[in-house]
C-alpha positions as YAML, in Angstrom:
chain: A
units: angstrom
residues:
- id: 1
  name: MET
  ca: [0.61, 17.79, -8.06]
- id: 2
  name: GLY
  ca: [-3.21, 16.61, -8.01]
- id: 3
  name: ASP
  ca: [-5.09, 15.97, -5.07]
- id: 4
  name: PRO
  ca: [-3.49, 14.79, -1.78]
- id: 5
  name: ILE
  ca: [-3.78, 10.92, -0.89]
- id: 6
  name: GLU
  ca: [-6.34, 10.68, 1.84]
- id: 7
  name: ILE
  ca: [-7.39, 7.16, 3.39]
- id: 8
  name: VAL
  ca: [-10.75, 7.50, 5.01]
- id: 9
  name: ASP
  ca: [-12.53, 4.91, 7.56]
- id: 10
  name: TYR
  ca: [-15.06, 2.55, 5.74]
- id: 11
  name: ASP
  ca: [-18.26, 4.33, 5.15]
- id: 12
  name: PRO
  ca: [-21.42, 2.34, 4.42]
- id: 13
  name: VAL
  ca: [-22.79, 5.02, 2.03]
- id: 14
  name: TRP
  ca: [-20.19, 3.72, -0.44]
- id: 15
  name: GLN
  ca: [-22.46, 0.62, -0.99]
- id: 16
  name: VAL
  ca: [-25.56, 2.86, -1.29]
- id: 17
  name: GLU
  ca: [-23.63, 5.16, -3.87]
- id: 18
  name: PHE
  ca: [-22.54, 2.14, -5.80]
- id: 19
  name: ALA
  ca: [-25.97, 0.74, -6.02]
- id: 20
  name: ALA
  ca: [-27.38, 3.99, -7.71]
- id: 21
  name: ILE
  ca: [-24.54, 4.34, -10.09]
- id: 22
  name: GLY
  ca: [-24.61, 0.63, -10.83]
- id: 23
  name: GLN
  ca: [-28.38, 0.69, -11.59]
- id: 24
  name: ALA
  ca: [-27.86, 3.77, -13.86]
- id: 25
  name: LEU
  ca: [-25.20, 1.85, -15.60]
- id: 26
  name: ARG
  ca: [-27.05, -1.39, -15.95]
- id: 27
  name: ALA
  ca: [-30.10, 0.69, -17.56]
- id: 28
  name: ALA
  ca: [-27.67, 2.55, -19.83]
- id: 29
  name: LEU
  ca: [-25.97, -0.39, -21.15]
- id: 30
  name: GLY
  ca: [-28.34, -3.12, -21.23]
- id: 31
  name: VAL
  ca: [-27.18, -6.54, -22.54]
- id: 32
  name: ASP
  ca: [-23.87, -4.85, -23.57]
- id: 33
  name: ALA
  ca: [-22.70, -5.10, -19.90]
- id: 34
  name: LEU
  ca: [-22.37, -8.80, -19.05]
- id: 35
  name: ARG
  ca: [-21.29, -7.71, -15.37]
- id: 36
  name: VAL
  ca: [-21.43, -4.41, -13.42]
- id: 37
  name: ASP
  ca: [-19.44, -4.99, -10.25]
- id: 38
  name: HIS
  ca: [-18.47, -2.78, -7.39]
- id: 39
  name: ILE
  ca: [-14.63, -3.18, -7.12]
- id: 40
  name: GLY
  ca: [-11.67, -1.70, -5.13]
- id: 41
  name: SER
  ca: [-11.37, -0.74, -1.49]
- id: 42
  name: THR
  ca: [-14.84, 0.75, -1.24]
- id: 43
  name: SER
  ca: [-16.42, -2.48, -2.07]
- id: 44
  name: VAL
  ca: [-14.92, -4.23, 0.99]
- id: 45
  name: PRO
  ca: [-16.94, -3.60, 4.13]
- id: 46
  name: GLY
  ca: [-14.98, -2.30, 6.93]
- id: 47
  name: LEU
  ca: [-11.90, -1.49, 4.67]
- id: 48
  name: ALA
  ca: [-10.38, 2.00, 4.72]
- id: 49
  name: ALA
  ca: [-10.11, 3.57, 1.52]
- id: 50
  name: LYS
  ca: [-9.65, 6.53, -0.71]
- id: 51
  name: PRO
  ca: [-13.39, 7.64, -1.12]
- id: 52
  name: VAL
  ca: [-13.68, 6.69, -4.79]
- id: 53
  name: ILE
  ca: [-16.17, 4.52, -6.13]
- id: 54
  name: ASP
  ca: [-14.48, 1.98, -8.47]
- id: 55
  name: ILE
  ca: [-16.71, 0.18, -10.97]
- id: 56
  name: GLN
  ca: [-16.06, -2.49, -13.29]
- id: 57
  name: ILE
  ca: [-18.02, -3.12, -16.31]
- id: 58
  name: SER
  ca: [-17.70, -6.53, -18.14]
- id: 59
  name: VAL
  ca: [-18.16, -6.54, -21.94]
- id: 60
  name: ARG
  ca: [-17.82, -9.34, -24.65]
- id: 61
  name: SER
  ca: [-15.11, -7.29, -26.37]
- id: 62
  name: LEU
  ca: [-13.16, -3.87, -25.93]
- id: 63
  name: GLU
  ca: [-14.20, -3.20, -29.64]
- id: 64
  name: PRO
  ca: [-16.13, -1.62, -30.87]
- id: 65
  name: LEU
  ca: [-15.61, 1.25, -28.31]
- id: 66
  name: ASP
  ca: [-18.79, 3.13, -29.21]
- id: 67
  name: ALA
  ca: [-21.16, 0.21, -28.36]
- id: 68
  name: TYR
  ca: [-20.56, 1.22, -24.68]
- id: 69
  name: LYS
  ca: [-18.80, 4.53, -25.00]
- id: 70
  name: ALA
  ca: [-21.72, 6.61, -26.16]
- id: 71
  name: PRO
  ca: [-24.32, 5.21, -23.35]
- id: 72
  name: LEU
  ca: [-21.65, 6.16, -20.65]
- id: 73
  name: GLU
  ca: [-20.92, 9.55, -22.11]
- id: 74
  name: ARG
  ca: [-24.64, 10.07, -21.98]
- id: 75
  name: LEU
  ca: [-24.45, 9.49, -18.36]
- id: 76
  name: GLY
  ca: [-21.86, 12.19, -18.07]
- id: 77
  name: LEU
  ca: [-19.04, 9.67, -17.72]
- id: 78
  name: VAL
  ca: [-15.67, 11.02, -19.42]
- id: 79
  name: HIS
  ca: [-13.67, 8.67, -21.61]
- id: 80
  name: ARG
  ca: [-9.79, 8.85, -20.70]
- id: 81
  name: ALA
  ca: [-8.31, 7.70, -24.17]
- id: 82
  name: ASP
  ca: [-4.98, 8.53, -22.47]
- id: 83
  name: ASN
  ca: [-5.18, 5.43, -20.14]
- id: 84
  name: PRO
  ca: [-2.00, 3.37, -20.62]
- id: 85
  name: GLU
  ca: [-3.39, 0.00, -19.40]
- id: 86
  name: LEU
  ca: [-4.37, -1.67, -22.78]
- id: 87
  name: THR
  ca: [-6.48, -4.27, -21.35]
- id: 88
  name: LYS
  ca: [-9.34, -1.91, -20.20]
- id: 89
  name: ARG
  ca: [-10.95, 1.30, -21.48]
- id: 90
  name: TYR
  ca: [-11.19, 3.80, -18.28]
- id: 91
  name: PHE
  ca: [-14.02, 6.37, -17.79]
- id: 92
  name: ARG
  ca: [-14.25, 9.09, -15.02]
- id: 93
  name: GLU
  ca: [-16.89, 11.26, -13.43]
- id: 94
  name: SER
  ca: [-17.56, 14.55, -14.99]
- id: 95
  name: PRO
  ca: [-16.15, 17.46, -13.30]
- id: 96
  name: GLY
  ca: [-17.82, 18.38, -10.11]
- id: 97
  name: SER
  ca: [-19.51, 14.98, -9.66]
- id: 98
  name: ARG
  ca: [-18.83, 12.26, -7.25]
- id: 99
  name: ARG
  ca: [-15.45, 10.60, -7.76]
- id: 100
  name: THR
  ca: [-15.98, 7.63, -9.69]
- id: 101
  name: HIS
  ca: [-13.90, 5.22, -11.62]
- id: 102
  name: ILE
  ca: [-15.35, 3.09, -14.38]
- id: 103
  name: HIS
  ca: [-13.20, 0.51, -15.64]
- id: 104
  name: VAL
  ca: [-14.35, -1.21, -18.78]
- id: 105
  name: ARG
  ca: [-12.81, -4.93, -19.32]
- id: 106
  name: GLU
  ca: [-13.30, -7.94, -21.33]
- id: 107
  name: HIS
  ca: [-15.43, -10.58, -19.85]
- id: 108
  name: GLY
  ca: [-13.22, -13.64, -18.72]
- id: 109
  name: SER
  ca: [-9.86, -11.82, -19.20]
- id: 110
  name: PHE
  ca: [-7.19, -11.95, -16.15]
- id: 111
  name: SER
  ca: [-7.65, -8.47, -15.87]
- id: 112
  name: GLN
  ca: [-11.25, -8.83, -15.49]
- id: 113
  name: GLN
  ca: [-11.06, -11.71, -12.96]
- id: 114
  name: LEU
  ca: [-8.35, -10.28, -10.86]
- id: 115
  name: PRO
  ca: [-10.03, -7.42, -9.32]
- id: 116
  name: LEU
  ca: [-13.19, -9.58, -8.37]
- id: 117
  name: LEU
  ca: [-10.97, -12.19, -6.66]
- id: 118
  name: PHE
  ca: [-9.16, -9.74, -5.10]
- id: 119
  name: ARG
  ca: [-12.12, -8.07, -3.63]
- id: 120
  name: ASP
  ca: [-13.63, -11.40, -2.68]
- id: 121
  name: HIS
  ca: [-10.64, -12.54, -0.81]
- id: 122
  name: LEU
  ca: [-10.69, -9.25, 1.20]
- id: 123
  name: ARG
  ca: [-14.24, -9.80, 1.92]
- id: 124
  name: ALA
  ca: [-13.59, -13.17, 3.14]
- id: 125
  name: HIS
  ca: [-10.57, -12.38, 5.00]
- id: 126
  name: PRO
  ca: [-10.98, -9.32, 7.31]
- id: 127
  name: ALA
  ca: [-7.73, -9.64, 8.91]
- id: 128
  name: VAL
  ca: [-6.05, -9.38, 5.63]
- id: 129
  name: ALA
  ca: [-8.17, -6.29, 4.76]
- id: 130
  name: ALA
  ca: [-7.08, -4.75, 8.05]
- id: 131
  name: GLU
  ca: [-3.48, -5.36, 7.12]
- id: 132
  name: PHE
  ca: [-3.98, -3.77, 3.77]
- id: 133
  name: ALA
  ca: [-5.84, -0.77, 5.41]
- id: 134
  name: GLN
  ca: [-2.54, -0.51, 7.74]
- id: 135
  name: VAL
  ca: [-0.22, -0.40, 4.60]
- id: 136
  name: LYS
  ca: [-2.45, 1.97, 2.77]
- id: 137
  name: ARG
  ca: [-2.47, 4.43, 5.74]
- id: 138
  name: ARG
  ca: [1.23, 4.38, 6.32]
- id: 139
  name: TRP
  ca: [2.25, 4.83, 2.63]
- id: 140
  name: ALA
  ca: [-0.50, 7.70, 2.25]
- id: 141
  name: ARG
  ca: [1.03, 9.48, 5.14]
- id: 142
  name: GLN
  ca: [4.39, 9.23, 3.83]
- id: 143
  name: PHE
  ca: [3.43, 9.91, 0.25]
- id: 144
  name: ARG
  ca: [0.36, 12.10, 0.45]
- id: 145
  name: ASP
  ca: [1.30, 14.28, -2.18]
- id: 146
  name: ASP
  ca: [2.93, 11.71, -4.58]
- id: 147
  name: ARG
  ca: [0.49, 9.20, -6.08]
- id: 148
  name: GLN
  ca: [2.94, 7.51, -8.05]
- id: 149
  name: ARG
  ca: [5.08, 6.81, -5.02]
- id: 150
  name: TYR
  ca: [2.15, 5.68, -2.95]
- id: 151
  name: VAL
  ca: [1.15, 3.08, -5.41]
- id: 152
  name: SER
  ca: [4.63, 1.90, -5.95]
- id: 153
  name: ALA
  ca: [4.95, 1.44, -2.12]
- id: 154
  name: LYS
  ca: [1.91, -0.48, -1.55]
- id: 155
  name: GLU
  ca: [2.40, -2.75, -4.62]
- id: 156
  name: PRO
  ca: [4.66, -5.41, -2.87]
- id: 157
  name: PHE
  ca: [1.80, -5.79, -0.35]
- id: 158
  name: VAL
  ca: [-0.94, -6.07, -3.15]
- id: 159
  name: TRP
  ca: [0.96, -8.68, -4.82]
- id: 160
  name: ASP
  ca: [1.27, -10.55, -1.69]
- id: 161
  name: ILE
  ca: [-2.42, -10.38, -1.21]
- id: 162
  name: VAL
  ca: [-3.01, -11.57, -4.93]
- id: 163
  name: ARG
  ca: [-0.72, -14.61, -4.25]
- id: 164
  name: ARG
  ca: [-2.69, -15.43, -1.21]
- id: 165
  name: ALA
  ca: [-6.11, -14.92, -3.17]
- id: 166
  name: ASP
  ca: [-4.97, -17.19, -5.59]
- id: 167
  name: LEU
  ca: [-4.08, -20.03, -3.15]
- id: 168
  name: TRP
  ca: [-7.68, -19.35, -1.56]
- id: 169
  name: ALA
  ca: [-9.22, -19.55, -4.96]
- id: 170
  name: GLN
  ca: [-7.59, -22.77, -5.57]
- id: 171
  name: SER
  ca: [-8.46, -24.43, -2.37]
- id: 172
  name: ILE
  ca: [-12.18, -23.35, -2.50]
- id: 173
  name: GLY
  ca: [-12.89, -23.51, -6.19]
- id: 174
  name: TRP
  ca: [-13.51, -19.75, -6.34]
- id: 175
  name: ARG
  ca: [-15.63, -18.55, -9.01]
- id: 176
  name: PRO
  ca: [-17.12, -14.78, -9.35]
- id: 177
  name: GLY
  ca: [-20.59, -14.77, -7.80]
- id: 178
  name: PRO
  ca: [-23.65, -12.72, -9.59]
- id: 179
  name: SER
  ca: [-23.08, -9.22, -11.01]
- id: 180
  name: ASP
  ca: [-23.42, -6.75, -8.34]
- id: 181
  name: ALA
  ca: [-25.87, -4.55, -10.64]
...
């Protein structure tokens, strides 16, 4: 069954926690990390979220894996080779550590750009972020112990945000800002 889904109020400590983890990642990976970014709901000030720090590391290429796998494992992160998403490599915290998801994606790819656009759109549109929080809370209450149904239930709203974010990006000429770490 896994952990129950819990959406909590925004906590400014998430930014501090990301900064510490991001700094360690930057030091461990050096020039192999083109970007280290705080993504996901904890990266949007004011947005209620599952208290999981999501971090995206942008690399030139996903291969060779060992170029970034070994340094991440030295930091105590665990490679999840069973991740079905082929456009990223996925790492998690070691058992007993602060819940952290590390998404390694190829720089410039759609899968790398999308979380940055999504985050930046929510940061620029607090009303949309508030709507998203309501949707997440509603589905978390209904599917507290069923992560897959929770994800599926919020998916239409997420894709609506993506559509709005794309229109916004086109209207302002959006480009990702500097790396967060």
